[in-house]
Amino acid sequence: MKKVFVLSRNIVSPLGNTAKENMEALCAGKTAVTVHNDAARSPVPFCAALMDPAFFQQAPAAFTPFEALTVASMEDAIRQAEIDPSDPDTAWILSTTKGNIGQLEQQPVTRALKNEVALTVSAQKLSAHFGFVNRPVIVSHACISGTLAIITARRMLEAGKYKTVVVAGADLITRFILSGFQSFHAVSDVLCKPFDADRNGINLGEAAATVVLSTQPPAAANPIVISGGGVSNDANHISGPSRTGEELFMAIDRAMKEAGTDAAAIDFISAHGTATVYNDDMESRAINLAGLQSVPVNSLKGYYGHTLGAAGLLETVIGIESLSNQVIIPTMGFETPGTVEPIHVCSKLTKTPAHAFLKTASGFGGCNAAIVVQKTQD
């Protein structure tokens, strides 16, 4: 089986415009989550991590805000990887949940506008901008989109269809998106508290993230590989997660078997950790079913909020930075253990030898995904 290497990575978020800047901000304990009074998005104050409006004011007029954010992340990752997007052996995947949906809030809704907000239109526009010759792949699968996009890229590469795949994900927080979560009474009006006894809901966030994956190893020593991936579905409820955690465990188990690893080899878990009561409980059950209850777990939602289609990618990038820097980021907002099954939540910045981590994700419709990411040994 072919190895799938990480050639480069990027994050563009309120905390920085590169993966390095974002990692430094997390190590310094900075969060982008704060209370906003924005009547255009919500009639009441809300707690979220939003991009500086100046970022979009400086963007080329040809791009919508969503597209501009995605382009900024892709440009940095492609530059780092030194790849040619026009190479027939190079493909790209766009991960997002809502794309340009915010455009429908900014102007009169016409048939032309409805066509313009289609994800295919954005994907084709970005393809033309970068010069990709292969048809883009779009992954829009609720909150597992970013993680599933990585799994999809890995499978494309292993099948020999391409030698390199650029995976980019982004989402913006619009009135439509925010009101949807508010209707579930799932949004916390203060900084979220993943896995905490007093957790009461999520914060949302805006960001873009990109990884460039390839079957061609990078020049750097001890390269990072995506060694396994698994997907499952609860078949339980459109918005409520499994009460047993068995289905997320199935995805974890498949990812670990593909990676040829076991619980003892996992140094930390980058969890979905939304800070909602049921999601965090479900994850704690799945982690215990996998025999990983003693492994350090973190959630990054207290730094970035839930970045939707970017979340799985962004959190994977931070996990890769953690492997590179031999440090585990603490779970912002966590104080008192409060999940139905005990897990080892990382609560302080931890320096430790780390060679592999597990990334999990879950979303509406009962979808689950997991990947194993490892540092190779020379």
Protein backbone atom coordinates (compact mmCIF):
# COMPACT_ATOMS: atom_id res chain seq x y z
CA MET A 1 0.00 0.00 0.00
CA LYS A 2 1.31 3.44 -0.97
CA LYS A 3 2.24 5.88 1.78
CA VAL A 4 0.45 9.24 1.72
CA PHE A 5 2.75 12.04 2.82
CA VAL A 6 1.92 15.56 3.99
CA LEU A 7 3.91 17.93 1.78
CA SER A 8 2.63 21.17 3.32
CA ARG A 9 -0.13 22.68 5.43
CA ASN A 10 -1.73 26.03 6.14
CA ILE A 11 -4.33 27.68 8.35
CA VAL A 12 -5.84 31.12 7.78
CA SER A 13 -7.85 32.09 10.85
CA PRO A 14 -8.36 35.01 13.24
CA LEU A 15 -5.22 33.75 15.02
CA GLY A 16 -2.89 33.91 12.02
CA ASN A 17 -2.30 33.29 8.33
CA THR A 18 0.07 30.34 8.52
CA ALA A 19 0.15 27.05 10.40
CA LYS A 20 3.18 28.28 12.35
CA GLU A 21 1.45 31.51 13.44
CA ASN A 22 -1.60 29.58 14.55
CA MET A 23 0.44 27.05 16.52
CA GLU A 24 2.36 29.83 18.26
CA ALA A 25 -0.92 31.51 19.23
CA LEU A 26 -2.26 28.28 20.73
CA CYS A 27 0.94 27.65 22.67
CA ALA A 28 0.61 31.19 24.05
CA GLY A 29 -2.94 30.41 25.21
CA LYS A 30 -4.64 32.83 22.81
CA THR A 31 -8.26 32.35 21.72
CA ALA A 32 -10.10 33.99 18.84
CA VAL A 33 -13.48 33.39 20.48
CA THR A 34 -15.21 36.50 21.82
CA VAL A 35 -18.67 38.02 22.16
CA HIS A 36 -19.98 39.85 19.07
CA ASN A 37 -22.83 42.30 18.63
CA ASP A 38 -23.59 41.99 14.92
CA ALA A 39 -27.22 42.56 13.99
CA ALA A 40 -26.55 41.39 10.44
CA ARG A 41 -25.85 37.90 11.80
CA SER A 42 -27.92 37.72 14.97
CA PRO A 43 -30.51 39.83 16.82
CA VAL A 44 -28.77 38.92 20.08
CA PRO A 45 -25.08 38.93 21.08
CA PHE A 46 -23.24 35.71 20.23
CA CYS A 47 -19.87 34.18 21.07
CA ALA A 48 -17.76 33.20 18.05
CA ALA A 49 -14.35 33.43 16.35
CA LEU A 50 -14.69 35.70 13.31
CA MET A 51 -12.21 36.90 10.72
CA ASP A 52 -11.24 40.58 10.76
CA PRO A 53 -13.43 42.38 8.16
CA ALA A 54 -10.26 44.04 6.84
CA PHE A 55 -9.15 40.64 5.51
CA PHE A 56 -12.05 40.59 3.06
CA GLN A 57 -11.73 44.26 2.15
CA GLN A 58 -8.24 43.55 0.85
CA ALA A 59 -9.33 40.51 -1.18
CA PRO A 60 -9.63 40.61 -5.00
CA ALA A 61 -13.08 41.73 -6.12
CA ALA A 62 -13.39 38.65 -8.33
CA PHE A 63 -13.79 36.45 -5.27
CA THR A 64 -16.58 36.21 -2.72
CA PRO A 65 -15.46 36.29 0.94
CA PHE A 66 -15.69 32.48 1.14
CA GLU A 67 -13.60 32.09 -2.00
CA ALA A 68 -11.05 34.69 -0.91
CA LEU A 69 -10.51 32.89 2.39
CA THR A 70 -10.06 29.55 0.63
CA VAL A 71 -7.66 31.02 -1.94
CA ALA A 72 -5.47 32.58 0.76
CA SER A 73 -5.00 29.23 2.47
CA MET A 74 -4.42 27.30 -0.76
CA GLU A 75 -1.86 29.79 -2.07
CA ASP A 76 0.37 29.41 0.97
CA ALA A 77 0.16 25.60 1.02
CA ILE A 78 0.78 25.27 -2.73
CA ARG A 79 3.74 27.64 -2.52
CA GLN A 80 5.27 25.64 0.34
CA ALA A 81 4.78 22.33 -1.47
CA GLU A 82 6.33 23.70 -4.66
CA ILE A 83 3.83 21.84 -6.84
CA ASP A 84 2.37 22.69 -10.22
CA PRO A 85 -1.45 22.67 -10.08
CA SER A 86 -1.57 22.23 -13.87
CA ASP A 87 0.20 18.87 -13.62
CA PRO A 88 -2.26 16.15 -14.80
CA ASP A 89 -1.18 14.05 -11.80
CA THR A 90 -2.40 16.73 -9.38
CA ALA A 91 -6.00 17.07 -8.18
CA TRP A 92 -7.78 19.09 -5.54
CA ILE A 93 -10.69 18.71 -3.13
CA LEU A 94 -12.89 21.47 -1.71
CA SER A 95 -14.39 20.85 1.73
CA THR A 96 -17.21 23.10 2.97
CA THR A 97 -20.65 22.86 4.50
CA LYS A 98 -22.26 26.04 3.16
CA GLY A 99 -19.83 27.75 0.80
CA ASN A 100 -21.32 30.97 -0.59
CA ILE A 101 -24.67 30.68 1.18
CA GLY A 102 -24.06 34.09 2.79
CA GLN A 103 -24.40 35.74 -0.63
CA LEU A 104 -28.14 35.09 -0.44
CA GLU A 105 -28.29 37.39 2.59
CA GLN A 106 -26.44 40.27 0.95
CA GLN A 107 -28.45 40.94 -2.20
CA PRO A 108 -31.80 40.23 -3.91
CA VAL A 109 -32.22 36.54 -4.61
CA THR A 110 -32.40 35.91 -8.34
CA ARG A 111 -32.05 32.77 -10.46
CA ALA A 112 -28.56 33.94 -11.46
CA LEU A 113 -27.56 34.36 -7.80
CA LYS A 114 -28.92 30.92 -6.93
CA ASN A 115 -26.71 29.45 -9.64
CA GLU A 116 -23.73 31.50 -8.48
CA VAL A 117 -23.83 30.16 -4.92
CA ALA A 118 -23.55 26.55 -6.08
CA LEU A 119 -20.43 24.89 -4.70
CA THR A 120 -19.51 23.74 -8.20
CA VAL A 121 -19.22 27.37 -9.31
CA SER A 122 -16.75 28.23 -6.53
CA ALA A 123 -14.76 25.06 -7.18
CA GLN A 124 -14.50 25.81 -10.89
CA LYS A 125 -13.52 29.44 -10.20
CA LEU A 126 -10.74 28.36 -7.85
CA SER A 127 -9.60 25.70 -10.32
CA ALA A 128 -9.22 28.33 -13.01
CA HIS A 129 -7.39 30.69 -10.64
CA PHE A 130 -4.75 28.10 -9.74
CA GLY A 131 -4.64 26.37 -13.13
CA PHE A 132 -5.81 22.91 -12.06
CA VAL A 133 -6.63 20.81 -15.12
CA ASN A 134 -8.47 18.03 -13.31
CA ARG A 135 -12.10 18.37 -12.31
CA PRO A 136 -12.33 19.37 -8.62
CA VAL A 137 -13.93 17.07 -6.07
CA ILE A 138 -16.35 18.62 -3.56
CA VAL A 139 -16.87 17.09 -0.12
CA SER A 140 -19.81 18.60 1.76
CA HIS A 141 -20.76 16.17 4.50
CA ALA A 142 -21.78 18.17 7.56
CA CYS A 143 -19.13 18.57 10.25
CA ILE A 144 -16.95 15.64 9.13
CA SER A 145 -16.33 17.32 5.75
CA GLY A 146 -12.69 18.25 6.39
CA THR A 147 -11.72 14.88 7.85
CA LEU A 148 -13.63 13.02 5.15
CA ALA A 149 -11.90 15.11 2.48
CA ILE A 150 -8.53 13.91 3.80
CA ILE A 151 -9.74 10.30 3.71
CA THR A 152 -11.03 10.81 0.16
CA ALA A 153 -7.68 12.26 -0.95
CA ARG A 154 -5.83 9.37 0.65
CA ARG A 155 -7.96 6.85 -1.20
CA MET A 156 -7.48 8.66 -4.53
CA LEU A 157 -3.73 8.60 -4.02
CA GLU A 158 -3.60 4.98 -2.92
CA ALA A 159 -5.64 3.99 -5.97
CA GLY A 160 -2.98 5.56 -8.17
CA LYS A 161 -5.35 8.07 -9.76
CA TYR A 162 -3.06 10.97 -8.88
CA LYS A 163 0.33 11.62 -7.32
CA THR A 164 -0.65 14.78 -5.43
CA VAL A 165 -3.93 16.09 -4.02
CA VAL A 166 -4.55 19.54 -2.53
CA VAL A 167 -7.27 19.43 0.15
CA ALA A 168 -8.75 22.79 1.17
CA GLY A 169 -11.66 23.61 3.46
CA ALA A 170 -13.39 26.80 4.56
CA ASP A 171 -16.62 28.22 5.94
CA LEU A 172 -17.91 31.59 7.11
CA ILE A 173 -20.47 32.23 9.85
CA THR A 174 -23.59 33.75 8.31
CA ARG A 175 -26.99 34.60 9.74
CA PHE A 176 -28.39 31.44 8.15
CA ILE A 177 -25.77 29.19 9.76
CA LEU A 178 -25.85 30.86 13.16
CA SER A 179 -29.65 30.87 13.35
CA GLY A 180 -29.70 27.17 12.57
CA PHE A 181 -27.54 26.31 15.57
CA GLN A 182 -29.43 28.82 17.72
CA SER A 183 -32.69 27.06 16.86
CA PHE A 184 -31.27 23.92 18.50
CA HIS A 185 -30.36 25.97 21.61
CA ALA A 186 -26.87 24.61 21.00
CA VAL A 187 -24.87 27.88 21.02
CA SER A 188 -23.10 28.94 24.20
CA ASP A 189 -23.18 32.67 24.99
CA VAL A 190 -19.75 32.38 26.66
CA LEU A 191 -16.52 30.57 25.80
CA CYS A 192 -17.39 26.92 25.21
CA LYS A 193 -16.23 24.23 27.66
CA PRO A 194 -15.48 20.96 25.83
CA PHE A 195 -15.85 17.83 27.98
CA ASP A 196 -16.52 19.97 31.07
CA ALA A 197 -19.28 19.24 33.59
CA ASP A 198 -20.72 22.72 32.96
CA ARG A 199 -20.59 22.66 29.15
CA ASN A 200 -23.71 24.09 27.53
CA GLY A 201 -23.05 24.45 23.82
CA ILE A 202 -20.77 25.37 20.97
CA ASN A 203 -19.09 28.50 19.68
CA LEU A 204 -18.87 28.88 15.90
CA GLY A 205 -15.86 30.11 13.96
CA GLU A 206 -14.46 31.18 10.60
CA ALA A 207 -11.28 29.78 9.06
CA ALA A 208 -9.71 28.04 6.10
CA ALA A 209 -7.16 25.23 6.14
CA THR A 210 -5.24 23.30 3.49
CA VAL A 211 -3.04 20.22 3.34
CA VAL A 212 -1.13 19.04 0.29
CA LEU A 213 -0.88 15.24 0.21
CA SER A 214 1.30 13.14 -2.08
CA THR A 215 2.68 9.69 -2.70
CA GLN A 216 6.02 11.42 -3.33
CA PRO A 217 7.90 11.88 -0.01
CA PRO A 218 9.09 15.37 0.94
CA ALA A 219 12.77 16.13 1.40
CA ALA A 220 12.35 16.72 5.15
CA ALA A 221 13.39 14.06 7.63
CA ASN A 222 10.71 12.10 9.50
CA PRO A 223 7.85 13.12 7.21
CA ILE A 224 4.23 12.98 8.35
CA VAL A 225 1.89 10.40 6.79
CA ILE A 226 -1.89 9.91 6.78
CA SER A 227 -1.78 6.23 7.62
CA GLY A 228 -5.43 5.27 8.09
CA GLY A 229 -9.01 6.47 7.82
CA GLY A 230 -12.51 5.25 8.64
CA VAL A 231 -16.07 6.48 8.14
CA SER A 232 -19.36 5.37 9.69
CA ASN A 233 -22.91 6.50 10.38
CA ASP A 234 -25.01 6.25 13.53
CA ALA A 235 -28.30 5.66 11.65
CA ASN A 236 -29.78 7.14 14.81
CA HIS A 237 -31.13 10.70 14.41
CA ILE A 238 -30.76 13.69 12.11
CA SER A 239 -29.24 15.90 14.83
CA GLY A 240 -28.74 13.72 17.92
CA PRO A 241 -25.58 11.56 18.07
CA SER A 242 -25.50 7.89 18.99
CA ARG A 243 -26.15 7.18 22.65
CA THR A 244 -23.63 4.33 22.68
CA GLY A 245 -20.66 5.70 20.73
CA GLU A 246 -20.37 2.37 18.92
CA GLU A 247 -20.54 3.92 15.47
CA LEU A 248 -17.75 6.47 16.04
CA PHE A 249 -15.78 3.59 17.54
CA MET A 250 -16.31 1.70 14.25
CA ALA A 251 -14.69 4.61 12.34
CA ILE A 252 -11.82 4.76 14.87
CA ASP A 253 -11.30 0.99 14.68
CA ARG A 254 -11.20 1.04 10.87
CA ALA A 255 -8.73 3.93 10.85
CA MET A 256 -6.41 2.20 13.31
CA LYS A 257 -6.58 -1.12 11.46
CA GLU A 258 -5.75 0.62 8.17
CA ALA A 259 -2.83 2.31 9.90
CA GLY A 260 -1.67 -1.01 11.32
CA THR A 261 -1.53 0.47 14.80
CA ASP A 262 -3.12 -0.04 18.20
CA ALA A 263 -4.14 2.04 21.21
CA ALA A 264 -0.64 1.91 22.70
CA ALA A 265 0.78 3.73 19.66
CA ILE A 266 -1.59 6.72 19.83
CA ASP A 267 0.01 9.64 21.69
CA PHE A 268 -3.00 11.97 21.71
CA ILE A 269 -6.50 12.39 20.32
CA SER A 270 -7.64 15.52 18.51
CA ALA A 271 -11.34 15.18 19.27
CA HIS A 272 -14.39 16.82 17.74
CA GLY A 273 -15.20 18.17 21.23
CA THR A 274 -18.06 20.56 20.42
CA ALA A 275 -18.93 21.20 24.11
CA THR A 276 -22.51 20.07 23.62
CA VAL A 277 -23.76 17.61 26.20
CA TYR A 278 -24.55 14.72 23.87
CA ASN A 279 -21.60 14.99 21.47
CA ASP A 280 -18.99 14.99 24.21
CA ASP A 281 -20.67 12.08 26.00
CA MET A 282 -20.81 10.09 22.78
CA GLU A 283 -17.13 10.73 22.10
CA SER A 284 -16.21 9.64 25.62
CA ARG A 285 -18.03 6.35 25.04
CA ALA A 286 -16.32 5.77 21.70
CA ILE A 287 -12.90 6.56 23.16
CA ASN A 288 -13.47 4.02 25.92
CA LEU A 289 -14.68 1.39 23.45
CA ALA A 290 -11.42 1.89 21.56
CA GLY A 291 -9.38 1.41 24.74
CA LEU A 292 -8.04 4.97 24.49
CA GLN A 293 -9.42 6.36 27.76
CA SER A 294 -5.92 6.99 29.16
CA VAL A 295 -4.66 8.79 26.05
CA PRO A 296 -4.55 12.63 26.25
CA VAL A 297 -7.54 14.20 24.46
CA ASN A 298 -7.90 17.79 23.32
CA SER A 299 -10.54 19.91 21.63
CA LEU A 300 -9.61 23.11 19.78
CA LYS A 301 -13.13 24.56 19.73
CA GLY A 302 -12.28 26.98 22.57
CA TYR A 303 -9.64 28.61 20.37
CA TYR A 304 -11.36 28.65 16.97
CA GLY A 305 -14.99 27.81 17.61
CA HIS A 306 -16.50 25.18 15.33
CA THR A 307 -15.23 26.04 11.85
CA LEU A 308 -17.57 23.58 10.11
CA GLY A 309 -16.13 22.49 6.74
CA ALA A 310 -12.66 23.66 7.79
CA ALA A 311 -12.70 22.02 11.24
CA GLY A 312 -11.35 18.58 10.38
CA LEU A 313 -8.58 20.07 8.27
CA LEU A 314 -7.67 22.84 10.70
CA GLU A 315 -7.53 20.46 13.65
CA THR A 316 -5.49 17.95 11.65
CA VAL A 317 -3.00 20.69 10.77
CA ILE A 318 -2.63 21.63 14.44
CA GLY A 319 -2.18 17.94 15.24
CA ILE A 320 0.62 17.77 12.66
CA GLU A 321 2.20 20.87 14.20
CA SER A 322 1.96 19.12 17.57
CA LEU A 323 3.85 16.10 16.21
CA SER A 324 6.48 18.39 14.70
CA ASN A 325 6.90 20.41 17.90
CA GLN A 326 6.41 17.52 20.35
CA VAL A 327 3.70 19.34 22.27
CA ILE A 328 0.02 18.70 23.02
CA ILE A 329 -2.28 21.72 23.08
CA PRO A 330 -4.58 21.96 26.13
CA THR A 331 -8.37 22.09 25.89
CA MET A 332 -9.38 25.73 26.32
CA GLY A 333 -12.41 26.08 28.61
CA PHE A 334 -12.07 22.69 30.29
CA GLU A 335 -11.97 22.67 34.09
CA THR A 336 -14.03 19.88 35.64
CA PRO A 337 -14.43 16.39 34.12
CA GLY A 338 -18.02 15.91 33.06
CA THR A 339 -18.44 13.17 30.46
CA VAL A 340 -20.46 10.02 30.98
CA GLU A 341 -17.31 7.91 30.56
CA PRO A 342 -13.90 8.97 31.92
CA ILE A 343 -11.36 10.31 29.44
CA HIS A 344 -7.98 12.00 29.90
CA VAL A 345 -8.65 15.58 28.80
CA CYS A 346 -5.43 17.55 28.26
CA SER A 347 -5.75 20.68 30.43
CA LYS A 348 -2.27 22.18 30.20
CA LEU A 349 0.39 22.62 27.52
CA THR A 350 2.27 19.32 27.54
CA LYS A 351 5.73 18.68 26.11
CA THR A 352 5.99 15.01 25.22
CA PRO A 353 7.51 12.69 22.61
CA ALA A 354 4.68 12.17 20.12
CA HIS A 355 4.71 10.05 16.97
CA ALA A 356 1.03 9.48 16.19
CA PHE A 357 -2.38 10.99 16.83
CA LEU A 358 -6.00 10.13 16.16
CA LYS A 359 -8.38 12.75 14.72
CA THR A 360 -12.11 12.24 15.18
CA ALA A 361 -15.13 14.08 13.80
CA SER A 362 -18.89 13.69 13.98
CA GLY A 363 -21.78 15.60 12.48
CA PHE A 364 -25.48 16.01 11.78
CA GLY A 365 -27.09 13.01 10.19
CA GLY A 366 -25.03 10.72 12.41
CA CYS A 367 -21.86 10.86 10.29
CA ASN A 368 -18.50 9.99 11.84
CA ALA A 369 -14.92 9.98 10.56
CA ALA A 370 -11.50 9.23 12.01
CA ILE A 371 -7.93 9.34 10.71
CA VAL A 372 -4.56 8.27 12.09
CA VAL A 373 -1.62 10.59 11.41
CA GLN A 374 1.93 9.44 12.10
CA LYS A 375 5.49 10.72 11.98
CA THR A 376 7.69 8.27 10.11
CA GLN A 377 10.98 7.14 11.59
CA ASP A 378 14.19 7.33 9.55
